[in-house]
Coordinates of C-alpha atoms in Angstrom, one line a residue:
Chain A
X1139 CA -0.1 -0.1 0.0
X1140 CA 1.1 3.3 -0.9
X1141 CA 0.9 6.2 1.5
X1142 CA 0.5 9.9 0.1
X1143 CA 3.2 12.0 1.9
X1144 CA 0.5 14.1 3.6
X1145 CA -1.1 11.1 5.1
X1146 CA 2.2 10.4 7.0
X1147 CA 2.4 13.5 9.0
X1148 CA 0.1 15.2 11.5
X1149 CA -0.4 19.0 10.5
X1150 CA -1.5 21.5 13.1
X1151 CA -3.2 23.9 10.6
X1152 CA -3.9 21.6 7.4
X1153 CA -6.5 19.2 7.0
X1154 CA -8.1 17.0 4.2
X1155 CA -11.4 16.7 6.2
X1156 CA -14.1 19.1 6.5
X1157 CA -13.0 21.9 9.1
X1158 CA -14.6 21.6 12.5
X1159 CA -15.4 25.1 13.6
X1160 CA -16.5 24.2 16.9
X1161 CA -13.4 22.2 17.8
X1162 CA -11.2 25.3 16.9
X1163 CA -13.4 27.5 18.9
X1164 CA -13.0 25.1 21.8
X1165 CA -9.2 25.6 21.3
X1166 CA -9.2 29.4 21.9
X1167 CA -12.3 29.9 24.3
X1168 CA -11.5 30.9 27.5
X1169 CA -13.4 32.5 30.6
X1170 CA -11.2 35.8 30.2
X1171 CA -12.1 36.3 26.9
X1172 CA -15.2 38.6 26.1
X1173 CA -15.0 38.3 22.2
X1174 CA -14.6 35.8 19.6
X1175 CA -14.3 36.7 16.0
X1176 CA -14.4 33.7 13.6
X1177 CA -13.5 34.1 9.8
X1178 CA -14.6 31.4 7.1
X1179 CA -13.4 31.4 3.7
X1180 CA -16.0 29.6 1.8
X1181 CA -16.2 27.9 -1.8
X1182 CA -18.2 30.4 -4.1
X1183 CA -20.3 29.2 -7.2
X1184 CA -18.9 32.2 -9.1
X1185 CA -15.3 33.2 -10.0
X1186 CA -14.9 36.2 -12.2
X1187 CA -18.4 35.4 -13.7
X1188 CA -17.4 31.8 -14.3
X1189 CA -19.3 29.1 -12.6
X1190 CA -17.4 26.9 -10.6
X1191 CA -18.1 23.3 -9.8
X1192 CA -15.6 22.7 -7.1
X1193 CA -12.5 24.1 -5.6
X1194 CA -9.3 22.0 -4.8
X1195 CA -6.5 23.2 -2.5
X1196 CA -3.0 22.1 -2.8
X1197 CA 0.0 23.0 -0.2
X1198 CA 3.6 22.7 0.3
X1199 CA 2.5 21.3 3.7
X1200 CA 5.7 21.3 5.7
X1201 CA 6.2 25.1 4.8
X1202 CA 2.6 26.0 5.1
X1203 CA 2.0 24.4 8.5
X1204 CA 5.1 26.3 9.6
X1205 CA 4.2 29.7 8.0
X1206 CA 0.6 29.6 9.8
X1207 CA 2.1 28.8 13.1
X1208 CA 4.4 31.8 12.7
X1209 CA 1.4 33.8 11.7
X1210 CA -0.7 32.5 14.7
X1211 CA 2.5 33.4 17.1
X1212 CA 2.7 37.0 15.6
X1213 CA -1.0 37.9 16.0
X1214 CA -1.1 36.4 19.7
X1215 CA 2.4 38.6 20.4
X1216 CA 0.8 41.6 18.8
X1217 CA -2.6 41.4 20.4
X1218 CA -2.1 40.9 24.1
X1219 CA -4.6 38.3 25.5
X1220 CA -5.4 36.9 22.0
X1221 CA -5.6 33.2 21.4
X1222 CA -5.9 32.3 17.6
X1223 CA -6.7 29.1 16.0
X1224 CA -6.3 28.5 12.2
X1225 CA -7.1 25.6 9.9
X1226 CA -7.0 25.4 6.1
X1227 CA -8.5 22.5 4.1
X1228 CA -6.7 20.6 1.4
X1229 CA -8.0 18.6 -1.5
X1230 CA -11.3 19.1 -2.7
X1231 CA -13.7 21.7 -1.1
X1232 CA -17.3 21.4 -2.4
X1233 CA -19.2 24.7 -3.0
X1234 CA -20.4 26.2 0.2
X1235 CA -17.8 24.6 2.6
X1236 CA -15.1 26.3 4.2
X1237 CA -11.7 26.2 2.9
X1238 CA -10.1 28.1 5.7
X1239 CA -11.1 29.1 9.2
X1240 CA -9.5 31.6 11.6
X1241 CA -10.8 31.9 15.3
X1242 CA -9.5 34.5 17.7
X1243 CA -10.6 34.8 21.2
X1244 CA -9.6 38.2 22.9
X1245 CA -10.6 40.1 25.8
X1246 CA -12.4 42.7 23.9
X1247 CA -13.9 42.9 20.5
X1248 CA -11.4 45.4 18.9
X1249 CA -8.6 42.9 19.4
X1250 CA -10.7 40.1 18.2
X1251 CA -11.7 41.5 14.9
X1252 CA -8.3 43.1 14.3
X1253 CA -6.3 39.9 14.9
X1254 CA -8.8 37.8 12.8
X1255 CA -8.4 40.3 10.0
X1256 CA -5.0 40.3 10.3
X1257 CA -4.4 36.8 10.4
X1258 CA -6.6 36.0 7.2
X1259 CA -4.8 38.7 5.4
X1260 CA -1.4 37.4 6.0
X1261 CA -2.1 33.9 5.5
X1262 CA -3.3 34.8 1.9
X1263 CA -0.3 36.4 1.0
X1264 CA 2.3 34.2 2.8
X1265 CA 1.1 30.6 3.2
X1266 CA 2.2 28.3 0.3
X1267 CA -1.5 27.0 -0.7
X1268 CA -2.9 27.1 -4.1
X1269 CA -6.4 27.1 -5.2
X1270 CA -7.6 25.0 -8.2
X1271 CA -10.9 26.0 -9.8
X1272 CA -12.9 23.2 -11.6
X1273 CA -15.2 24.7 -14.4
X1274 CA -17.4 22.6 -16.6
X1275 CA -14.9 22.8 -19.2
X1276 CA -11.6 22.3 -17.6
X1277 CA -9.5 23.6 -14.6
X1278 CA -7.1 26.4 -13.6
X1279 CA -4.9 27.6 -10.9
X1280 CA -6.0 30.9 -9.5
X1281 CA -3.6 33.6 -10.1
X1282 CA -1.8 31.4 -12.7
X1283 CA -3.0 32.9 -16.1
X1284 CA -1.5 30.1 -18.4
X1285 CA -2.7 27.2 -16.2
X1286 CA -6.0 26.5 -17.9
X1287 CA -6.3 23.0 -18.6
X1288 CA -9.2 21.9 -20.7
X1289 CA -11.2 19.0 -19.5
X1290 CA -10.1 15.7 -21.3
X1291 CA -13.4 13.9 -21.8
X1292 CA -15.1 17.4 -22.7
Chain B
X829 CA 26.1 18.6 -4.4
X830 CA 22.7 17.1 -4.4
X831 CA 19.5 19.1 -4.1
X832 CA 15.7 18.4 -4.3
X833 CA 13.5 20.8 -6.5
X834 CA 9.9 20.7 -5.2
X835 CA 7.2 21.5 -7.5
X836 CA 3.5 22.6 -7.2
X837 CA 0.4 23.4 -8.5
X838 CA 0.5 25.1 -12.2
X839 CA 4.2 24.2 -12.3
X840 CA 4.0 20.7 -11.3
X841 CA 1.4 20.4 -13.8
X842 CA 3.5 21.8 -16.7
X843 CA 6.4 20.0 -15.4
X844 CA 4.4 16.7 -15.3
X845 CA 6.1 15.8 -12.0
X846 CA 6.2 17.3 -8.2
X847 CA 10.0 17.0 -7.9
X848 CA 13.3 17.4 -9.8
X849 CA 16.2 15.6 -8.0
X850 CA 19.3 17.3 -8.9
X851 CA 22.4 15.3 -8.4
X852 CA 26.4 15.9 -8.7
X853 CA 25.9 19.9 -9.0
X854 CA 29.0 21.9 -8.8
X855 CA 29.5 24.0 -5.6
X856 CA 29.2 26.8 -4.9
X857 CA 25.7 27.3 -6.6
X858 CA 23.7 30.4 -5.8
X859 CA 19.8 30.5 -5.9
X860 CA 20.0 32.6 -8.9
X861 CA 22.4 30.2 -10.7
X862 CA 20.2 27.3 -10.2
X863 CA 17.3 29.4 -11.4
X864 CA 19.3 30.0 -14.6
X865 CA 19.8 26.5 -14.9
X866 CA 16.4 25.3 -14.2
X867 CA 15.0 27.8 -16.8
X868 CA 17.6 26.8 -19.5
X869 CA 16.6 22.8 -18.9
X870 CA 12.8 23.7 -18.6
X871 CA 11.9 26.8 -20.7
X872 CA 8.3 26.8 -19.6
X873 CA 9.6 28.4 -16.5
X874 CA 10.4 31.6 -18.1
X875 CA 6.5 32.4 -18.8
X876 CA 5.5 31.5 -15.2
X877 CA 5.6 33.6 -12.1
X878 CA 7.1 32.1 -9.2
X879 CA 9.4 32.7 -6.1
X880 CA 12.0 30.4 -4.7
X881 CA 11.9 28.8 -1.2
X882 CA 15.0 27.3 0.2
X883 CA 14.4 24.9 3.3
X884 CA 10.8 26.2 3.5
X885 CA 11.7 29.9 3.5
X886 CA 11.8 32.5 0.7
X887 CA 15.1 33.2 -0.6
X888 CA 17.0 35.8 -2.4
X889 CA 19.0 35.0 -5.6
X890 CA 22.4 35.7 -4.3
X891 CA 22.0 33.1 -1.3
X892 CA 24.4 30.2 -1.8
X893 CA 22.8 26.8 -1.8
X894 CA 24.1 23.8 0.5
X895 CA 24.0 20.1 -0.2
X896 CA 20.7 18.5 0.7
X897 CA 18.7 21.8 0.5
X898 CA 15.3 21.4 -0.2
X899 CA 14.5 24.1 -2.8
X900 CA 10.7 24.8 -4.0
X901 CA 9.2 26.9 -6.8
X902 CA 6.1 28.8 -5.7
X903 CA 3.8 29.9 -8.4
X904 CA 1.4 32.8 -7.1
X905 CA -0.2 32.0 -3.9
X906 CA -3.9 31.7 -3.7
X907 CA -4.8 29.9 -0.2
X908 CA -7.6 31.2 1.9
Chain C
X710 CA -50.0 28.0 35.6
X711 CA -48.6 31.6 35.1
X712 CA -46.9 32.2 31.7
X713 CA -44.2 34.9 31.5
X714 CA -44.6 37.4 29.0
X715 CA -41.5 36.5 27.1
X716 CA -42.7 32.7 26.7
X717 CA -45.8 33.6 25.0
X718 CA -44.2 35.2 22.0
X719 CA -41.5 33.9 19.4
X720 CA -38.8 36.4 18.9
X721 CA -36.4 36.3 16.1
X722 CA -33.4 37.6 17.9
X723 CA -33.8 36.8 21.2
X724 CA -33.5 33.4 22.9
X725 CA -33.4 32.1 26.5
X726 CA -31.5 28.9 25.5
X727 CA -27.9 28.7 24.4
X728 CA -27.1 30.1 21.1
X729 CA -27.0 28.0 18.2
X730 CA -24.3 29.4 16.1
X731 CA -24.4 26.5 13.5
X732 CA -28.2 27.3 13.0
X733 CA -27.3 31.1 12.6
X734 CA -24.7 30.3 10.0
X735 CA -26.8 28.0 8.0
X736 CA -29.2 30.9 7.7
X737 CA -26.9 33.1 6.0
X738 CA -24.6 30.4 4.2
X739 CA -24.8 30.8 0.4
X740 CA -22.8 29.3 -2.3
X741 CA -22.6 32.9 -3.8
X742 CA -20.9 34.1 -0.7
X743 CA -16.8 33.6 -0.3
X744 CA -16.7 34.8 3.4
X745 CA -18.4 34.5 6.7
X746 CA -17.5 36.5 9.6
X747 CA -18.9 35.6 13.0
X748 CA -18.8 37.7 16.2
X749 CA -19.6 36.2 19.5
X750 CA -19.7 38.1 22.8
X751 CA -18.9 35.7 25.8
X752 CA -19.5 36.0 29.3
X753 CA -16.1 37.0 30.9
X754 CA -14.9 36.0 34.5
X755 CA -13.4 39.3 35.3
X756 CA -15.3 42.8 34.9
X757 CA -13.1 45.7 35.7
X758 CA -11.0 43.5 38.0
X759 CA -13.9 42.1 39.9
X760 CA -14.8 38.3 39.6
X761 CA -18.1 37.4 38.1
X762 CA -20.2 34.5 38.6
X763 CA -22.8 34.7 36.3
X764 CA -24.3 37.2 33.6
X765 CA -27.9 37.9 33.4
X766 CA -29.7 39.7 30.7
X767 CA -32.8 41.4 30.4
X768 CA -34.5 43.1 27.5
X769 CA -37.6 45.0 26.4
X770 CA -38.2 42.3 24.2
X771 CA -40.6 43.9 21.7
X772 CA -38.4 47.0 21.2
X773 CA -35.1 44.8 21.2
X774 CA -36.3 42.4 18.5
X775 CA -37.4 45.1 16.3
X776 CA -34.4 47.4 16.8
X777 CA -32.2 44.2 16.1
X778 CA -34.2 43.4 12.9
X779 CA -33.9 47.1 11.9
X780 CA -30.0 46.8 12.5
X781 CA -30.0 43.6 10.5
X782 CA -31.8 45.2 7.5
X783 CA -29.6 48.4 7.5
X784 CA -26.6 46.3 7.1
X785 CA -27.9 44.1 4.4
X786 CA -28.8 47.2 2.6
X787 CA -25.4 49.1 3.1
X788 CA -23.3 46.1 2.2
X789 CA -24.4 44.7 -1.1
X790 CA -24.8 40.9 -1.0
X791 CA -24.4 40.6 2.7
X792 CA -26.7 38.4 4.6
X793 CA -26.8 38.9 8.5
X794 CA -28.1 36.6 11.4
X795 CA -28.0 37.9 15.1
X796 CA -29.2 36.3 18.1
X797 CA -29.1 37.7 21.6
X798 CA -29.5 35.5 24.8
X799 CA -31.5 36.5 27.6
X800 CA -31.8 35.2 31.5
X801 CA -28.8 33.5 33.0
X802 CA -25.5 33.3 30.7
X803 CA -22.9 31.0 32.6
X804 CA -19.4 32.1 32.1
X805 CA -17.5 31.2 28.7
X806 CA -21.1 30.8 26.8
X807 CA -22.1 33.4 24.4
X808 CA -24.7 36.2 25.1
X809 CA -24.8 37.4 21.7
X810 CA -23.8 36.2 18.2
X811 CA -23.7 37.8 14.7
X812 CA -23.0 36.1 11.6
X813 CA -22.5 37.7 8.3
X814 CA -22.0 36.0 4.9
X815 CA -20.9 38.2 2.1
X816 CA -19.1 37.8 -1.4
X817 CA -15.8 38.8 0.0
X818 CA -14.1 39.4 3.4
X819 CA -14.1 42.9 3.5
X820 CA -17.8 43.5 3.6
X821 CA -18.2 40.4 5.9
X822 CA -15.9 42.0 8.4
X823 CA -17.3 45.4 8.2
X824 CA -20.8 44.6 8.3
X825 CA -20.1 42.3 11.3
X826 CA -18.5 44.9 13.2
X827 CA -21.1 47.4 12.3
X828 CA -23.9 45.4 13.6
X829 CA -22.2 44.5 16.9
X830 CA -21.4 48.1 17.6
X831 CA -24.8 49.3 16.6
X832 CA -26.6 46.6 18.7
X833 CA -24.8 47.6 21.8
X834 CA -25.8 51.2 21.5
X835 CA -29.3 50.9 20.3
X836 CA -30.8 47.6 21.2
X837 CA -32.9 47.9 24.7
X838 CA -31.0 45.2 26.6
X839 CA -29.3 45.2 30.0
X840 CA -26.6 43.0 31.5
X841 CA -26.4 42.4 35.3
X842 CA -23.2 41.0 36.7
X843 CA -23.5 38.6 39.6
X844 CA -20.7 38.9 41.9
X845 CA -19.9 36.9 45.1
X846 CA -21.2 39.7 47.2
X847 CA -24.2 40.9 45.2
X848 CA -25.3 42.0 41.8
X849 CA -25.1 45.2 39.7
X850 CA -26.5 46.3 36.4
X851 CA -23.6 47.4 34.1
X852 CA -23.2 51.1 33.3
X853 CA -25.9 52.1 36.2
X854 CA -23.7 52.9 39.0
X855 CA -26.0 52.9 42.0
X856 CA -27.6 49.8 41.1
X857 CA -25.5 47.3 43.2
X858 CA -27.6 45.2 45.4
X859 CA -25.9 43.2 48.3
X860 CA -26.7 39.6 48.3
X861 CA -29.5 38.9 50.8
X862 CA -27.8 35.9 52.6
X863 CA -24.4 37.2 52.4
Chain D
X388 CA -56.0 59.3 28.9
X389 CA -54.4 56.0 30.0
X390 CA -50.7 55.1 29.7
X391 CA -48.4 52.2 30.6
X392 CA -44.9 52.9 31.8
X393 CA -42.5 49.8 31.5
X394 CA -39.6 49.7 33.7
X395 CA -36.5 47.5 33.1
X396 CA -33.2 46.6 34.9
X397 CA -31.9 48.9 37.5
X398 CA -35.2 51.2 37.4
X399 CA -37.4 48.2 37.9
X400 CA -35.4 47.0 40.8
X401 CA -35.6 50.2 42.5
X402 CA -39.0 50.9 41.7
X403 CA -40.0 47.4 43.0
X404 CA -42.2 46.7 39.9
X405 CA -42.1 46.2 36.3
X406 CA -44.9 48.7 35.2
X407 CA -46.7 51.8 36.3
X408 CA -50.2 51.9 34.9
X409 CA -51.2 55.6 34.7
X410 CA -54.8 56.3 34.3
X411 CA -57.1 59.2 33.7
X412 CA -54.4 61.7 32.8
X413 CA -55.2 65.0 31.5
X414 CA -54.3 65.4 27.8
X415 CA -52.5 66.8 26.1
X416 CA -49.2 65.5 27.9
X417 CA -45.8 65.9 26.4
X418 CA -43.2 63.4 27.2
X419 CA -41.4 66.1 29.0
X420 CA -44.4 66.7 31.4
X421 CA -44.7 62.9 32.0
X422 CA -41.2 62.6 33.2
X423 CA -41.7 65.5 35.3
X424 CA -44.7 63.9 37.0
X425 CA -43.0 60.5 37.4
X426 CA -39.8 62.1 38.8
X427 CA -42.1 64.0 41.4
X428 CA -43.9 60.8 42.3
X429 CA -40.9 58.4 42.4
X430 CA -37.8 60.8 43.5
X431 CA -35.3 57.9 42.9
X432 CA -35.6 58.4 39.1
X433 CA -33.8 62.0 39.6
X434 CA -30.6 60.2 40.3
X435 CA -30.6 57.4 37.6
X436 CA -29.6 58.1 33.9
X437 CA -32.5 57.0 31.6
X438 CA -34.1 57.7 28.0
X439 CA -37.7 57.4 27.3
X440 CA -39.2 55.3 24.4
X441 CA -42.6 55.6 23.3
X442 CA -44.2 52.6 21.5
X443 CA -40.7 51.1 21.1
X444 CA -38.8 54.0 19.8
X445 CA -36.7 56.4 21.5
X446 CA -38.8 59.9 21.8
X447 CA -37.9 63.6 22.4
X448 CA -39.5 65.5 25.3
X449 CA -41.7 67.6 23.3
X450 CA -43.6 64.7 21.6
X451 CA -47.3 64.5 22.7
X452 CA -48.5 61.4 24.3
X453 CA -51.7 59.6 23.3
X454 CA -54.1 57.3 24.7
X455 CA -52.9 53.8 25.2
X456 CA -49.3 54.8 24.5
X457 CA -46.7 52.3 25.8
X458 CA -43.8 54.3 27.7
X459 CA -40.6 52.7 28.7
X460 CA -37.9 54.3 30.7
X461 CA -34.6 52.7 29.5
X462 CA -31.6 52.9 31.7
X463 CA -28.0 52.8 30.3
X464 CA -28.2 49.9 27.4
X465 CA -25.6 47.2 28.1
X466 CA -26.4 44.3 25.8
X467 CA -24.0 42.6 23.6

């Protein structure tokens, strides 16, 4: 039996299963926190006017897991009292399901919103993760214009 | 000197593989020199935007590579 | 049997039970939305240095339900494509549990964060709801300095 | 003219009730005049901050009340 590289390791911030937001919230919830801000990125049916069937995510998992851990640590250092949990989905992500979740618990809502926004913005620009859109007529990697592959059986 | 070059997303798709093992390279070799060599051997790379990571951190072109380094070519990120 | 006034009516945005964030999220989730931002206000153990045992919320329910509905409608009008769900808990709210939840689904994360923040900020200043803190030695209504009542059996 | 005056939170606690029914008031009566009357009959109100709602909307002191109005005294809000 062949084991895919991803399956051999346990990542802290990457999962091939649907994201369990309740479990992430439980990780950060705290009776000293008065505010919890959660961001979910969800798979949309439309991308620049084109209809999407499915999203698929790929990562450089060793680096992505490390980069996300650094982003979490930086946010917790910058926003005193904030606790941050992040999970990114890999593989197929059906429409409407979450591709990424950021949950921040903090003493007050100002820090909770600001830390949550900072984490998702930084993750998008720094974590080595790629999104492929599957259309009726083929697939393309977002942000990589020449990557469209027509569907073989179309 | 041996290196692994990891490929992802649209680059892996164009290359038809997820890894180029590079064996018996002459040291010293900078990141920039490696990129030149890869773009000569795989011309499709010249038309793809990417950045280079070395041992899981983005690097500058003038860094010198070491034996056993894990190099990765990262096309435009689109996580989230 | 006496029925308390609250129990006779069904409110859209008020509940005496623990808030079901999953159900609120399902109300707004949409395959055209790429972003969901959730805010939970949670009961903190400490309030201005004093230890709290329990929070208790009271509302003018007819007006609170209407005011929250107006806040939701205003946010949905101002942020195109945003869908907003809000629930506020009444009665006892144990430490760590959510007293209020705001869930916003929107096409992009900018509107989701902005609408969520606007709704909770406006709710706090406009909805006729009151929080009572129960301490070891008595109770007090937040923002009403003369309202401290020593515990009778203390 | 009859009115209901609803009381909440710290005001209800101080008053020892959640409602003052006011019967046979002389019309016309403004919100400001009603407040003066309430503060005369219940002096504790003078030391409590509150705003007045009429039929579930905050009102100005110069609005004229109607028979059957639901008036509410709202101490400082602290929901959320």
